Short mmCIF file of C-alpha atoms in Angstrom, two decimals:
data_model
loop_
_atom_site.label_atom_id
_atom_site.label_comp_id
_atom_site.label_asym_id
_atom_site.label_seq_id
_atom_site.Cartn_x
_atom_site.Cartn_y
_atom_site.Cartn_z
CA MET A 17 32.90 -17.80 227.63
CA THR A 18 29.33 -19.04 229.21
CA SER A 19 29.59 -21.22 232.65
CA TYR A 20 27.85 -24.19 230.38
CA GLN A 21 30.87 -23.84 228.15
CA VAL A 22 33.65 -23.50 230.78
CA THR A 23 31.61 -26.87 232.86
CA LYS A 24 31.05 -28.97 229.14
CA GLN A 25 35.00 -28.46 228.52
CA ALA A 26 35.80 -31.39 231.44
CA HIS A 27 33.45 -33.76 229.47
CA ASN A 28 35.43 -33.54 225.77
CA HIS A 29 35.81 -37.28 225.22
CA CYS A 30 32.48 -37.88 226.29
CA MET A 31 30.04 -40.89 223.58
CA VAL A 32 27.38 -38.69 223.90
CA CYS A 33 28.31 -35.25 223.34
CA GLY A 34 32.15 -34.94 222.34
CA PRO A 35 33.12 -33.63 218.96
CA VAL A 36 34.49 -36.41 216.70
CA LYS A 37 38.61 -35.52 217.11
CA ASN A 38 38.35 -36.77 220.54
CA ASN A 39 35.91 -39.59 220.00
CA LEU A 40 35.24 -41.33 216.98
CA ASP A 41 32.27 -43.42 218.24
CA THR A 42 30.62 -39.78 219.53
CA LEU A 43 26.61 -38.97 219.02
CA GLN A 44 27.52 -35.80 218.65
CA LEU A 45 24.56 -34.65 220.55
CA VAL A 46 24.37 -31.02 220.59
CA PHE A 47 22.24 -29.57 223.56
CA SER A 48 20.58 -25.95 223.40
CA GLN A 49 19.22 -24.52 226.90
CA ASP A 50 16.13 -22.60 227.36
CA SER A 51 15.30 -19.24 229.46
CA GLU A 52 14.38 -21.80 231.72
CA GLY A 53 17.31 -24.08 231.92
CA LYS A 54 15.52 -26.99 230.94
CA VAL A 55 18.05 -28.79 227.97
CA THR A 56 16.98 -30.28 224.79
CA ALA A 57 18.90 -32.15 221.94
CA PRO A 58 17.48 -34.06 218.88
CA PHE A 59 18.48 -37.65 218.19
CA GLN A 60 18.01 -39.38 214.82
CA VAL A 61 17.75 -43.36 215.75
CA THR A 62 19.45 -45.41 213.27
CA ALA A 63 19.85 -49.34 213.10
CA ARG A 64 23.62 -48.87 214.87
CA HIS A 65 22.54 -48.57 217.81
CA GLN A 66 19.26 -50.83 217.79
CA GLY A 67 18.86 -53.96 220.50
CA TYR A 68 15.50 -55.53 219.26
CA ASP A 69 15.46 -55.77 215.55
CA GLY A 70 13.66 -52.34 214.66
CA MET A 71 14.23 -50.27 218.26
CA LEU A 72 17.02 -48.63 220.24
CA HIS A 73 18.55 -50.56 222.62
CA GLY A 74 17.55 -49.55 226.06
CA GLY A 75 20.82 -49.24 227.84
CA MET A 76 21.06 -46.09 224.63
CA THR A 77 18.09 -44.91 225.85
CA SER A 78 19.08 -44.78 229.73
CA THR A 79 22.40 -42.99 227.90
CA LEU A 80 20.37 -40.57 226.10
CA LEU A 81 18.39 -39.61 229.19
CA ASP A 82 21.30 -39.60 231.73
CA ALA A 83 23.22 -37.16 229.06
CA ALA A 84 21.03 -34.80 228.91
CA MET A 85 20.47 -34.72 232.92
CA THR A 86 24.12 -34.13 233.00
CA HIS A 87 23.51 -31.29 230.11
CA CYS A 88 21.21 -29.70 232.13
CA LEU A 89 23.95 -29.33 235.33
CA PHE A 90 26.06 -27.98 232.99
CA ALA A 91 23.58 -25.23 232.14
CA HIS A 92 23.21 -24.95 235.55
CA GLY A 93 27.26 -24.38 236.31
CA VAL A 94 27.24 -27.74 238.32
CA GLN A 95 29.87 -30.85 237.68
CA ALA A 96 28.45 -33.59 238.89
CA LEU A 97 28.03 -37.64 238.52
CA THR A 98 25.15 -39.89 238.60
CA ALA A 99 24.06 -41.36 241.96
CA GLU A 100 20.90 -42.77 240.73
CA LEU A 101 18.63 -43.37 237.79
CA LYS A 102 15.21 -44.62 237.31
CA VAL A 103 14.29 -45.12 233.48
CA ARG A 104 10.61 -45.80 232.70
CA PHE A 105 10.20 -47.19 228.69
CA ILE A 106 6.63 -46.33 227.92
CA SER A 107 6.77 -47.30 224.30
CA PRO A 108 9.73 -48.45 221.96
CA VAL A 109 11.96 -46.05 220.34
CA CYS A 110 11.40 -46.70 216.94
CA THR A 111 15.26 -46.60 214.33
CA GLY A 112 14.58 -44.54 211.80
CA GLN A 113 13.02 -41.41 213.49
CA GLN A 114 14.20 -38.48 214.92
CA VAL A 115 13.30 -38.41 218.95
CA ARG A 116 13.56 -34.87 221.26
CA VAL A 117 15.55 -35.93 224.56
CA THR A 118 15.16 -33.08 227.22
CA ALA A 119 15.99 -32.61 231.11
CA ASP A 120 15.34 -30.14 233.87
CA LEU A 121 16.81 -29.37 237.27
CA VAL A 122 13.76 -29.82 239.77
CA GLY A 123 15.75 -29.67 243.22
CA SER A 124 18.81 -29.53 245.02
CA ARG A 125 19.71 -29.91 248.28
CA ARG A 126 23.60 -30.11 250.11
CA GLY A 127 25.41 -31.07 246.64
CA ILE A 128 22.51 -33.81 245.61
CA TYR A 129 20.69 -32.70 242.31
CA GLN A 130 17.35 -34.28 241.13
CA LEU A 131 16.45 -34.13 237.59
CA GLU A 132 14.09 -35.56 235.23
CA ALA A 133 14.47 -36.17 231.57
CA GLN A 134 12.34 -37.78 229.22
CA VAL A 135 12.46 -38.99 224.92
CA THR A 136 9.68 -37.35 223.27
CA GLN A 137 8.55 -38.15 219.32
CA GLY A 138 6.06 -35.17 218.66
CA GLN A 139 3.89 -35.11 221.68
CA GLN A 140 4.33 -38.66 222.48
CA VAL A 141 6.93 -39.65 225.75
CA LEU A 142 8.57 -42.80 224.78
CA ALA A 143 10.27 -43.00 227.91
CA ARG A 144 11.27 -40.60 231.29
CA ALA A 145 13.68 -41.03 233.99
CA SER A 146 14.78 -39.22 236.98
CA ALA A 147 18.24 -39.36 239.03
CA LYS A 148 20.13 -37.72 241.46
CA PHE A 149 23.49 -36.50 240.59
CA ILE A 150 25.95 -35.53 243.90
CA GLU A 151 29.20 -33.08 243.25
CA PRO A 152 32.51 -35.47 243.39
CA LYS A 153 34.39 -34.72 246.85
CA LYS A 154 37.44 -32.50 245.40
#
């Protein structure tokens, strides 16, 4: 079992990536890791998660970005909590389209991890985020 799988086990009831058997409301996102430690997942935007008619709710966009960064940390064998999240909404995320959520670890120091994430459709960035995560006290 990889460190990613071991770390993710603590996350089994997640509303974004958990299995249906543990959470009936899960989005069931599946993140894949590349050779550089970045993670990516596709997401089909449906009317179920809209705010304004035809657009993904901004809170859902933020949730997707946060989840991608959490999974990026899992890919690096780290369990940490979001301490700060800054989201920039660039263009509406419309229902009926598939988007890609990606995240990358850009720095770490003394148990504080800095990450960046984005939601894209094709080459267009629809939203991006930066965040700081901290390892919980044991």
